[in-house]
Amino acid sequence: MEIPFNDIKQKFQGCGLKTTPQRTAIYDALLRSTTHPTAEELFAEVAPQFPMMSLNTVYYTLGALRTSGLIHEVNIGHTRARFDANLSPHHHLICLGCQSIVDVIDPRLNRLTSPAGIPKDFEITSYQVAFRGLCGSCRRHTGRSINHSSPGLHPTTVKGGLHGKSS
Amino acid sequence: MEIPFNDIKQKFQGCGLKTTPQRTAIYDALLRSTTHPTAEELFAEVAPQFPMMSLNTVYYTLGALRTSGLIHEVNIGHTRARFDANLSPHHHLICLGCQSIVDVIDPRLNRLTSPAGIPKDFEITSYQVAFRGLCGSCRRHTGRSINHSSPGLHPTTVKGGLHGKSS
DNA sequence: TTGTTAAATAGTAATTATTCCTAAACAGGA
DNA sequence: TCCTGTTTAGGAATAATTACTATTTAACAA
């Protein structure tokens, strides 16, 4: 545990959440993780410390943390929810082969202008860029053929990689 | 039906897909739709014409169309898949209140540069920006409080709306 | 036009992720 | 320490999607 227990306790108190061992362990695991784990993955990570713990508790806890704004839910495929305790502005790089997610931290992406042509009364509170493609490992293993059951969105045509400074 | 039947038939043939009445109706409904419907919504739309049709057929058809690249799967929440037959580059504006999705077409968004700090061997093939917030109707009805079971991602801090031309 | 055949359809059952419900345990404040 | 409302754990329920399978049918060839 690199994250001081008292920091976590304070965050929980600040949100009116009780500090239980299970909750602390789940949140701590999520803070230390960089893989945007699913509820099940977090359960597997934490369960050894709490042989009695139920997956239900993980769902309940993630729901509480999400409602409190301590974590975010990241939806990549539609099949399962993934979670992220990193609240600082960042975007995601998703491998269509292995479904892995890597954080993208590039300040330039945080300065997008409000898009044209949207309803005037729509209030944008956040935005996020999802980059999709194949990681090195998947490109080597599959010879670039994308083998997965998932979407494979191609919303924008990227010719030979992203290009051009905007404006 | 604004979309000529023969156009659809040709697209199907080009992908090696058989042209069945059900498939044609499903694809046509998706082409005409602007709401990124779920499988169930498409089923409801098409079912009147085919009283015998099963929801299964909709799933099978959407899977086939997706595999052929004729449609995209759009994942907003994790609870259900949504589909889009609009293959031209565009992004999405998502209302956290009513879960509605509006297309965002702004050429500036299609010229993002490759992000910094990603693995060198990762090959990006596409990217998509998801803007989130509250539509006018939801802002009026809920007084800005977001009432939904869904995420509420806040990956980037947008102070008073998106701002600043990039670079 | 008529067979032939592989793909598509419809129906049912199974699976998976998640939520609901409830009693017992427990954290935090009085 | 005691109370009270939150949290936990367990089992059951739900919702979306997939799997299985027999029947039907589009597309191609004779």
Short mmCIF file of C-alpha atoms (C1' of nucleotides) in Angstrom, two decimals:
data_model
loop_
_atom_site.label_atom_id
_atom_site.label_comp_id
_atom_site.label_asym_id
_atom_site.label_seq_id
_atom_site.Cartn_x
_atom_site.Cartn_y
_atom_site.Cartn_z
CA MET A 1 0.00 0.00 0.00
CA GLU A 2 1.64 3.10 -1.20
CA ILE A 3 -1.41 5.20 -0.52
CA PRO A 4 -1.56 6.27 3.14
CA PHE A 5 -4.54 4.84 4.95
CA ASN A 6 -5.35 8.19 6.47
CA ASP A 7 -5.67 9.80 3.07
CA ILE A 8 -8.25 7.25 2.09
CA LYS A 9 -10.04 7.59 5.40
CA GLN A 10 -10.23 11.32 4.95
CA LYS A 11 -11.62 11.03 1.48
CA PHE A 12 -14.28 8.64 2.71
CA GLN A 13 -15.19 10.91 5.59
CA GLY A 14 -15.38 13.85 3.24
CA CYS A 15 -18.02 12.00 1.28
CA GLY A 16 -19.89 10.69 4.30
CA LEU A 17 -18.75 7.16 3.63
CA LYS A 18 -17.85 4.82 6.45
CA THR A 19 -14.32 3.51 6.44
CA THR A 20 -14.56 -0.26 6.37
CA PRO A 21 -11.68 -2.62 5.68
CA GLN A 22 -13.34 -3.99 2.56
CA ARG A 23 -14.09 -0.59 1.14
CA THR A 24 -10.62 0.63 1.88
CA ALA A 25 -9.08 -2.39 0.20
CA ILE A 26 -11.24 -2.03 -2.90
CA TYR A 27 -10.54 1.66 -3.27
CA ASP A 28 -6.86 1.16 -2.58
CA ALA A 29 -6.65 -1.59 -5.19
CA LEU A 30 -8.31 0.69 -7.71
CA LEU A 31 -5.99 3.56 -6.86
CA ARG A 32 -2.95 1.38 -7.37
CA SER A 33 -4.25 -0.20 -10.56
CA THR A 34 -3.59 1.18 -14.01
CA THR A 35 -5.69 -1.34 -15.91
CA HIS A 36 -9.21 0.02 -15.33
CA PRO A 37 -10.35 -3.23 -13.77
CA THR A 38 -13.84 -4.69 -13.78
CA ALA A 39 -15.77 -5.42 -10.61
CA GLU A 40 -14.81 -9.06 -10.92
CA GLU A 41 -11.13 -8.26 -11.33
CA LEU A 42 -11.18 -6.07 -8.25
CA PHE A 43 -12.95 -8.83 -6.39
CA ALA A 44 -10.22 -11.29 -7.37
CA GLU A 45 -7.59 -8.81 -6.26
CA VAL A 46 -9.10 -8.13 -2.87
CA ALA A 47 -10.78 -11.42 -2.04
CA PRO A 48 -7.67 -13.13 -0.63
CA GLN A 49 -7.61 -10.61 2.19
CA PHE A 50 -11.30 -11.16 2.91
CA PRO A 51 -12.29 -14.77 2.36
CA MET A 52 -15.86 -13.98 3.32
CA MET A 53 -16.27 -11.07 0.95
CA SER A 54 -18.94 -11.24 -1.70
CA LEU A 55 -18.82 -9.85 -5.19
CA ASN A 56 -21.93 -7.99 -4.20
CA THR A 57 -19.90 -5.89 -1.83
CA VAL A 58 -17.61 -4.88 -4.67
CA TYR A 59 -20.57 -3.73 -6.72
CA TYR A 60 -22.08 -1.91 -3.78
CA THR A 61 -18.80 -0.25 -2.95
CA LEU A 62 -18.08 0.79 -6.51
CA GLY A 63 -21.56 2.23 -6.70
CA ALA A 64 -21.01 4.23 -3.52
CA LEU A 65 -17.61 5.50 -4.65
CA ARG A 66 -18.99 6.43 -8.04
CA THR A 67 -21.93 8.29 -6.53
CA SER A 68 -19.52 10.15 -4.29
CA GLY A 69 -17.39 11.07 -7.25
CA LEU A 70 -14.29 9.30 -5.97
CA ILE A 71 -14.10 7.05 -9.00
CA HIS A 72 -15.28 7.00 -12.59
CA GLU A 73 -16.92 4.31 -14.58
CA VAL A 74 -15.30 3.73 -17.96
CA ASN A 75 -17.36 2.05 -20.65
CA ILE A 76 -15.36 0.48 -23.36
CA GLY A 77 -17.26 -2.50 -24.60
CA HIS A 78 -20.83 -2.88 -23.55
CA THR A 79 -20.25 -6.17 -21.83
CA ARG A 80 -18.87 -5.03 -18.50
CA ALA A 81 -18.18 -1.89 -16.60
CA ARG A 82 -14.64 -0.83 -15.87
CA PHE A 83 -13.53 1.55 -13.18
CA ASP A 84 -10.92 4.20 -12.76
CA ALA A 85 -9.82 6.04 -9.63
CA ASN A 86 -7.68 8.46 -11.58
CA LEU A 87 -9.70 11.67 -11.53
CA SER A 88 -7.20 13.84 -13.32
CA PRO A 89 -8.05 14.73 -16.91
CA HIS A 90 -7.01 11.97 -19.23
CA HIS A 91 -8.14 9.98 -22.21
CA HIS A 92 -7.95 6.36 -23.26
CA LEU A 93 -6.17 4.17 -25.73
CA ILE A 94 -8.04 0.93 -26.30
CA CYS A 95 -6.63 -2.16 -27.93
CA LEU A 96 -9.27 -3.83 -30.06
CA GLY A 97 -7.35 -7.07 -29.83
CA CYS A 98 -6.94 -7.63 -26.11
CA GLN A 99 -9.34 -4.98 -24.85
CA SER A 100 -6.64 -3.43 -22.72
CA ILE A 101 -6.90 0.23 -21.84
CA VAL A 102 -4.00 2.61 -21.46
CA ASP A 103 -4.30 6.12 -20.11
CA VAL A 104 -3.54 8.91 -22.51
CA ILE A 105 -2.28 12.06 -20.86
CA ASP A 106 -1.76 14.85 -23.33
CA PRO A 107 -2.67 18.37 -22.26
CA ARG A 108 -3.46 19.32 -25.85
CA LEU A 109 -6.45 16.99 -25.72
CA ASN A 110 -7.85 18.89 -22.77
CA ARG A 111 -8.26 22.07 -24.74
CA LEU A 112 -10.70 21.03 -27.40
CA THR A 113 -13.09 23.74 -28.40
CA SER A 114 -16.80 23.31 -28.04
CA PRO A 115 -17.97 21.43 -31.11
CA ALA A 116 -20.00 23.12 -33.81
CA GLY A 117 -23.60 22.33 -34.54
CA ILE A 118 -24.79 21.06 -31.20
CA PRO A 119 -28.05 22.15 -29.57
CA LYS A 120 -27.60 25.54 -27.91
CA ASP A 121 -29.17 24.44 -24.67
CA PHE A 122 -26.96 21.40 -24.22
CA GLU A 123 -24.49 21.91 -21.41
CA ILE A 124 -21.29 19.96 -21.84
CA THR A 125 -19.65 19.08 -18.55
CA SER A 126 -16.89 16.80 -19.75
CA TYR A 127 -15.52 15.02 -22.73
CA GLN A 128 -13.23 12.16 -23.40
CA VAL A 129 -11.32 10.90 -26.39
CA ALA A 130 -11.15 7.17 -27.00
CA PHE A 131 -8.36 6.10 -29.33
CA ARG A 132 -8.71 2.61 -30.74
CA GLY A 133 -6.31 0.33 -32.52
CA LEU A 134 -3.98 -2.57 -31.89
CA CYS A 135 -1.24 -2.74 -29.32
CA GLY A 136 2.17 -4.03 -30.35
CA SER A 137 1.59 -7.41 -28.85
CA CYS A 138 -1.72 -7.92 -30.62
CA ARG A 139 -0.31 -6.72 -33.91
CA ARG A 140 2.47 -9.27 -33.66
CA HIS A 141 0.27 -12.12 -32.54
CA THR A 142 -2.59 -11.62 -34.94
CA GLY A 143 -0.76 -10.21 -37.93
CA ARG A 144 -2.97 -7.15 -37.64
CA SER A 145 -6.18 -9.07 -38.01
CA ILE A 146 -8.43 -7.95 -35.27
CA ASN A 147 -9.73 -11.00 -33.46
CA HIS A 148 -12.35 -10.00 -30.99
CA SER A 149 -16.06 -10.04 -30.44
CA SER A 150 -16.17 -6.34 -29.77
CA PRO A 151 -17.26 -3.42 -31.89
CA GLY A 152 -14.35 -2.07 -33.80
CA LEU A 153 -15.59 1.45 -34.06
CA HIS A 154 -14.22 3.46 -36.89
CA PRO A 155 -15.94 6.76 -36.36
CA THR A 156 -13.20 8.78 -37.88
CA THR A 157 -11.01 7.96 -40.77
CA VAL A 158 -7.43 8.13 -39.70
CA LYS A 159 -5.19 7.83 -42.69
CA GLY A 160 -1.89 6.41 -41.68
CA GLY A 161 -2.15 7.68 -38.16
CA LEU A 162 -3.54 10.84 -36.75
CA HIS A 163 -2.19 13.92 -38.32
CA GLY A 164 -2.23 17.63 -38.57
CA LYS A 165 -2.20 20.24 -35.86
CA SER A 166 -5.69 21.50 -35.40
CA SER A 167 -6.75 24.86 -36.77
CA MET B 1 -38.00 4.17 -47.25
CA GLU B 2 -35.83 6.89 -48.60
CA ILE B 3 -32.91 4.57 -49.12
CA PRO B 4 -33.21 2.71 -52.42
CA PHE B 5 -33.56 -1.01 -51.96
CA ASN B 6 -30.98 -1.71 -54.61
CA ASP B 7 -28.36 0.29 -52.76
CA ILE B 8 -28.89 -1.86 -49.71
CA LYS B 9 -28.88 -5.00 -51.78
CA GLN B 10 -25.61 -4.02 -53.36
CA LYS B 11 -24.00 -3.30 -50.03
CA PHE B 12 -25.10 -6.68 -48.74
CA GLN B 13 -23.78 -8.44 -51.83
CA GLY B 14 -20.51 -6.60 -51.52
CA CYS B 15 -20.10 -8.10 -48.08
CA GLY B 16 -21.30 -11.56 -49.03
CA LEU B 17 -24.50 -11.14 -47.05
CA LYS B 18 -27.79 -12.51 -48.27
CA THR B 19 -30.51 -9.98 -48.87
CA THR B 20 -33.44 -11.05 -46.74
CA PRO B 21 -36.50 -8.95 -46.02
CA GLN B 22 -35.78 -8.92 -42.29
CA ARG B 23 -32.17 -7.91 -42.74
CA THR B 24 -33.09 -5.24 -45.21
CA ALA B 25 -35.70 -3.82 -42.87
CA ILE B 26 -33.33 -3.77 -39.91
CA TYR B 27 -30.54 -2.11 -41.83
CA ASP B 28 -32.93 0.34 -43.42
CA ALA B 29 -34.37 1.27 -40.04
CA LEU B 30 -30.88 1.86 -38.73
CA LEU B 31 -29.94 3.95 -41.74
CA ARG B 32 -32.97 6.16 -41.28
CA SER B 33 -32.55 6.46 -37.53
CA THR B 34 -30.57 9.20 -35.86
CA THR B 35 -30.97 7.95 -32.31
CA HIS B 36 -28.42 5.13 -32.20
CA PRO B 37 -31.05 2.57 -31.25
CA THR B 38 -30.57 -0.56 -29.21
CA ALA B 39 -31.33 -4.02 -30.55
CA GLU B 40 -34.63 -3.95 -28.73
CA GLU B 41 -35.60 -0.59 -30.17
CA LEU B 42 -34.83 -1.79 -33.68
CA PHE B 43 -36.87 -4.89 -32.99
CA ALA B 44 -39.83 -2.78 -31.93
CA GLU B 45 -39.44 -0.66 -35.06
CA VAL B 46 -39.32 -3.56 -37.46
CA ALA B 47 -41.48 -6.16 -35.74
CA PRO B 48 -44.82 -4.83 -37.06
CA GLN B 49 -43.76 -5.72 -40.58
CA PHE B 50 -42.69 -9.20 -39.48
CA PRO B 51 -44.96 -10.56 -36.79
CA MET B 52 -42.95 -13.76 -36.65
CA MET B 53 -39.60 -12.10 -36.23
CA SER B 54 -37.56 -12.87 -33.15
CA LEU B 55 -35.31 -10.51 -31.25
CA ASN B 56 -32.65 -13.08 -31.89
CA THR B 57 -32.70 -12.24 -35.55
CA VAL B 58 -32.02 -8.62 -34.73
CA TYR B 59 -28.98 -9.59 -32.69
CA TYR B 60 -27.79 -11.96 -35.38
CA THR B 61 -28.28 -9.38 -38.08
CA LEU B 62 -26.58 -6.61 -36.15
CA GLY B 63 -23.67 -8.94 -35.50
CA ALA B 64 -23.39 -9.76 -39.18
CA LEU B 65 -23.60 -6.11 -40.23
CA ARG B 66 -21.05 -5.14 -37.62
CA THR B 67 -18.64 -7.86 -38.68
CA SER B 68 -19.03 -6.72 -42.27
CA GLY B 69 -18.27 -3.17 -41.27
CA LEU B 70 -21.63 -1.82 -42.44
CA ILE B 71 -22.52 -0.56 -39.00
CA HIS B 72 -20.78 0.45 -35.80
CA GLU B 73 -21.52 -0.41 -32.24
CA VAL B 74 -21.61 2.59 -29.94
CA ASN B 75 -21.12 1.97 -26.25
CA ILE B 76 -22.43 4.65 -24.02
CA GLY B 77 -23.44 3.04 -20.79
CA HIS B 78 -22.42 -0.51 -20.22
CA THR B 79 -25.97 -1.73 -19.93
CA ARG B 80 -26.86 -2.11 -23.58
CA ALA B 81 -25.29 -1.83 -26.96
CA ARG B 82 -26.35 0.87 -29.37
CA PHE B 83 -25.84 0.85 -33.09
CA ASP B 84 -25.06 3.37 -35.77
CA ALA B 85 -25.15 2.97 -39.55
CA ASN B 86 -23.55 6.35 -40.12
CA LEU B 87 -20.02 5.47 -41.13
CA SER B 88 -18.83 8.98 -41.87
CA PRO B 89 -16.46 10.48 -39.30
CA HIS B 90 -18.38 11.90 -36.42
CA HIS B 91 -18.44 12.10 -32.66
CA HIS B 92 -21.10 11.94 -29.99
CA LEU B 93 -22.85 14.16 -27.54
CA ILE B 94 -24.38 12.18 -24.72
CA CYS B 95 -26.99 13.42 -22.28
CA LEU B 96 -26.35 12.01 -18.84
CA GLY B 97 -29.95 12.66 -17.95
CA CYS B 98 -31.90 10.86 -20.65
CA GLN B 99 -29.05 8.89 -22.20
CA SER B 100 -29.80 10.32 -25.60
CA ILE B 101 -27.04 10.53 -28.16
CA VAL B 102 -26.63 13.24 -30.75
CA ASP B 103 -24.12 13.11 -33.56
CA VAL B 104 -21.39 15.70 -33.50
CA ILE B 105 -20.02 16.59 -36.88
CA ASP B 106 -17.16 19.03 -36.67
CA PRO B 107 -14.25 18.59 -39.06
CA ARG B 108 -11.89 20.13 -36.55
CA LEU B 109 -12.35 17.09 -34.34
CA ASN B 110 -11.19 14.83 -37.14
CA ARG B 111 -7.75 16.35 -37.21
CA LEU B 112 -6.47 15.56 -33.76
CA THR B 113 -2.79 14.82 -33.64
CA SER B 114 -1.49 11.53 -32.38
CA PRO B 115 -1.39 11.80 -28.61
CA ALA B 116 1.89 12.04 -26.73
CA GLY B 117 3.21 9.33 -24.50
CA ILE B 118 1.57 6.27 -25.98
CA PRO B 119 3.46 3.04 -26.67
CA LYS B 120 5.41 3.35 -29.92
CA ASP B 121 4.13 0.06 -31.27
CA PHE B 122 0.47 0.84 -30.74
CA GLU B 123 -1.26 1.47 -34.04
CA ILE B 124 -4.22 3.80 -33.78
CA THR B 125 -6.86 3.15 -36.38
CA SER B 126 -9.60 5.45 -35.21
CA TYR B 127 -10.66 7.71 -32.42
CA GLN B 128 -13.82 9.19 -31.17
CA VAL B 129 -14.72 12.03 -28.86
CA ALA B 130 -17.60 11.57 -26.43
CA PHE B 131 -19.00 14.80 -25.05
CA ARG B 132 -21.15 14.43 -21.98
CA GLY B 133 -23.51 16.74 -20.21
CA LEU B 134 -27.20 17.59 -19.95
CA CYS B 135 -29.54 18.37 -22.77
CA GLY B 136 -31.83 21.37 -22.47
CA SER B 137 -34.83 19.26 -21.60
CA CYS B 138 -33.01 17.43 -18.82
CA ARG B 139 -31.59 20.63 -17.42
CA ARG B 140 -35.05 22.11 -17.19
CA HIS B 141 -36.69 19.02 -15.77
CA THR B 142 -34.10 18.11 -13.20
CA GLY B 143 -32.76 21.50 -12.28
CA ARG B 144 -29.34 20.30 -13.38
CA SER B 145 -29.21 17.43 -10.95
CA ILE B 146 -28.20 14.40 -12.88
CA ASN B 147 -30.64 11.62 -12.19
CA HIS B 148 -29.44 8.43 -13.73
CA SER B 149 -27.90 5.13 -12.85
CA SER B 150 -25.12 5.61 -15.33
CA PRO B 151 -21.51 6.65 -14.97
CA GLY B 152 -21.09 10.35 -15.18
CA LEU B 153 -17.61 10.36 -16.46
CA HIS B 154 -15.62 13.46 -15.77
CA PRO B 155 -12.31 12.62 -17.32
CA THR B 156 -11.48 16.13 -18.23
CA THR B 157 -12.19 19.26 -16.37
CA VAL B 158 -14.12 21.59 -18.59
CA LYS B 159 -14.29 24.97 -16.96
CA GLY B 160 -17.38 26.77 -18.12
CA GLY B 161 -17.50 24.98 -21.40
CA LEU B 162 -14.80 23.81 -23.71
CA HIS B 163 -12.40 26.50 -24.70
CA GLY B 164 -9.26 27.43 -26.45
CA LYS B 165 -8.10 26.62 -29.91
CA SER B 166 -5.59 23.85 -29.69
CA SER B 167 -1.87 24.59 -29.98
"C1'" DT C 1 -37.38 -23.15 -63.86
"C1'" DT C 2 -35.88 -26.24 -60.58
"C1'" DG C 3 -32.82 -28.26 -57.36
"C1'" DT C 4 -29.08 -27.72 -54.06
"C1'" DT C 5 -26.76 -25.76 -50.36
"C1'" DA C 6 -25.09 -22.79 -47.15
"C1'" DA C 7 -26.80 -18.91 -44.68
"C1'" DA C 8 -30.59 -16.89 -42.16
"C1'" DT C 9 -34.51 -17.17 -39.20
"C1'" DA C 10 -37.29 -18.22 -35.05
"C1'" DG C 11 -37.84 -20.40 -30.97
"C1'" DT C 12 -36.11 -21.95 -26.69
"C1'" DA C 13 -32.60 -22.44 -23.40
"C1'" DA C 14 -28.33 -20.87 -21.33
"C1'" DT C 15 -25.05 -17.45 -19.89
"C1'" DT C 16 -23.22 -13.26 -17.98
"C1'" DA C 17 -23.16 -8.96 -15.64
"C1'" DT C 18 -25.55 -6.58 -12.53
"C1'" DT C 19 -29.17 -5.40 -9.24
"C1'" DC C 20 -32.52 -6.51 -5.63
"C1'" DC C 21 -33.74 -8.19 -1.12
"C1'" DT C 22 -32.82 -9.33 3.61
"C1'" DA C 23 -30.70 -10.46 7.92
"C1'" DA C 24 -26.54 -9.97 10.43
"C1'" DA C 25 -22.38 -7.22 11.41
"C1'" DC C 26 -20.27 -3.08 12.37
"C1'" DA C 27 -18.45 2.05 12.09
"C1'" DG C 28 -19.09 6.32 14.04
"C1'" DG C 29 -21.23 9.48 16.82
"C1'" DA C 30 -23.95 10.32 21.30
"C1'" DT D 1 -20.52 1.79 25.93
"C1'" DC D 2 -24.72 1.97 23.45
"C1'" DC D 3 -27.57 3.20 19.24
"C1'" DT D 4 -28.53 3.74 14.75
"C1'" DG D 5 -28.02 3.77 10.13
"C1'" DT D 6 -24.70 2.01 6.88
"C1'" DT D 7 -22.37 -1.84 5.13
"C1'" DT D 8 -21.77 -6.51 4.32
"C1'" DA D 9 -22.75 -11.25 2.62
"C1'" DG D 10 -25.62 -14.41 0.73
"C1'" DG D 11 -29.07 -15.87 -2.19
"C1'" DA D 12 -32.46 -14.82 -5.54
"C1'" DA D 13 -33.96 -12.03 -9.44
"C1'" DT D 14 -33.37 -9.39 -13.66
"C1'" DA D 15 -31.79 -7.82 -18.11
"C1'" DA D 16 -29.02 -8.11 -22.15
"C1'" DT D 17 -26.91 -11.09 -24.96
"C1'" DT D 18 -25.35 -15.48 -26.77
"C1'" DA D 19 -25.80 -20.48 -27.81
"C1'" DC D 20 -28.21 -24.25 -29.73
"C1'" DT D 21 -31.16 -26.28 -33.18
"C1'" DA D 22 -34.65 -27.31 -36.49
"C1'" DT D 23 -36.80 -25.08 -40.22
"C1'" DT D 24 -36.87 -21.85 -43.94
"C1'" DT D 25 -35.01 -19.38 -47.70
"C1'" DA D 26 -31.74 -16.60 -50.87
"C1'" DA D 27 -28.50 -17.33 -54.27
"C1'" DC D 28 -26.25 -19.96 -57.42
"C1'" DA D 29 -25.96 -23.68 -60.89
"C1'" DA D 30 -27.82 -27.02 -63.94
#
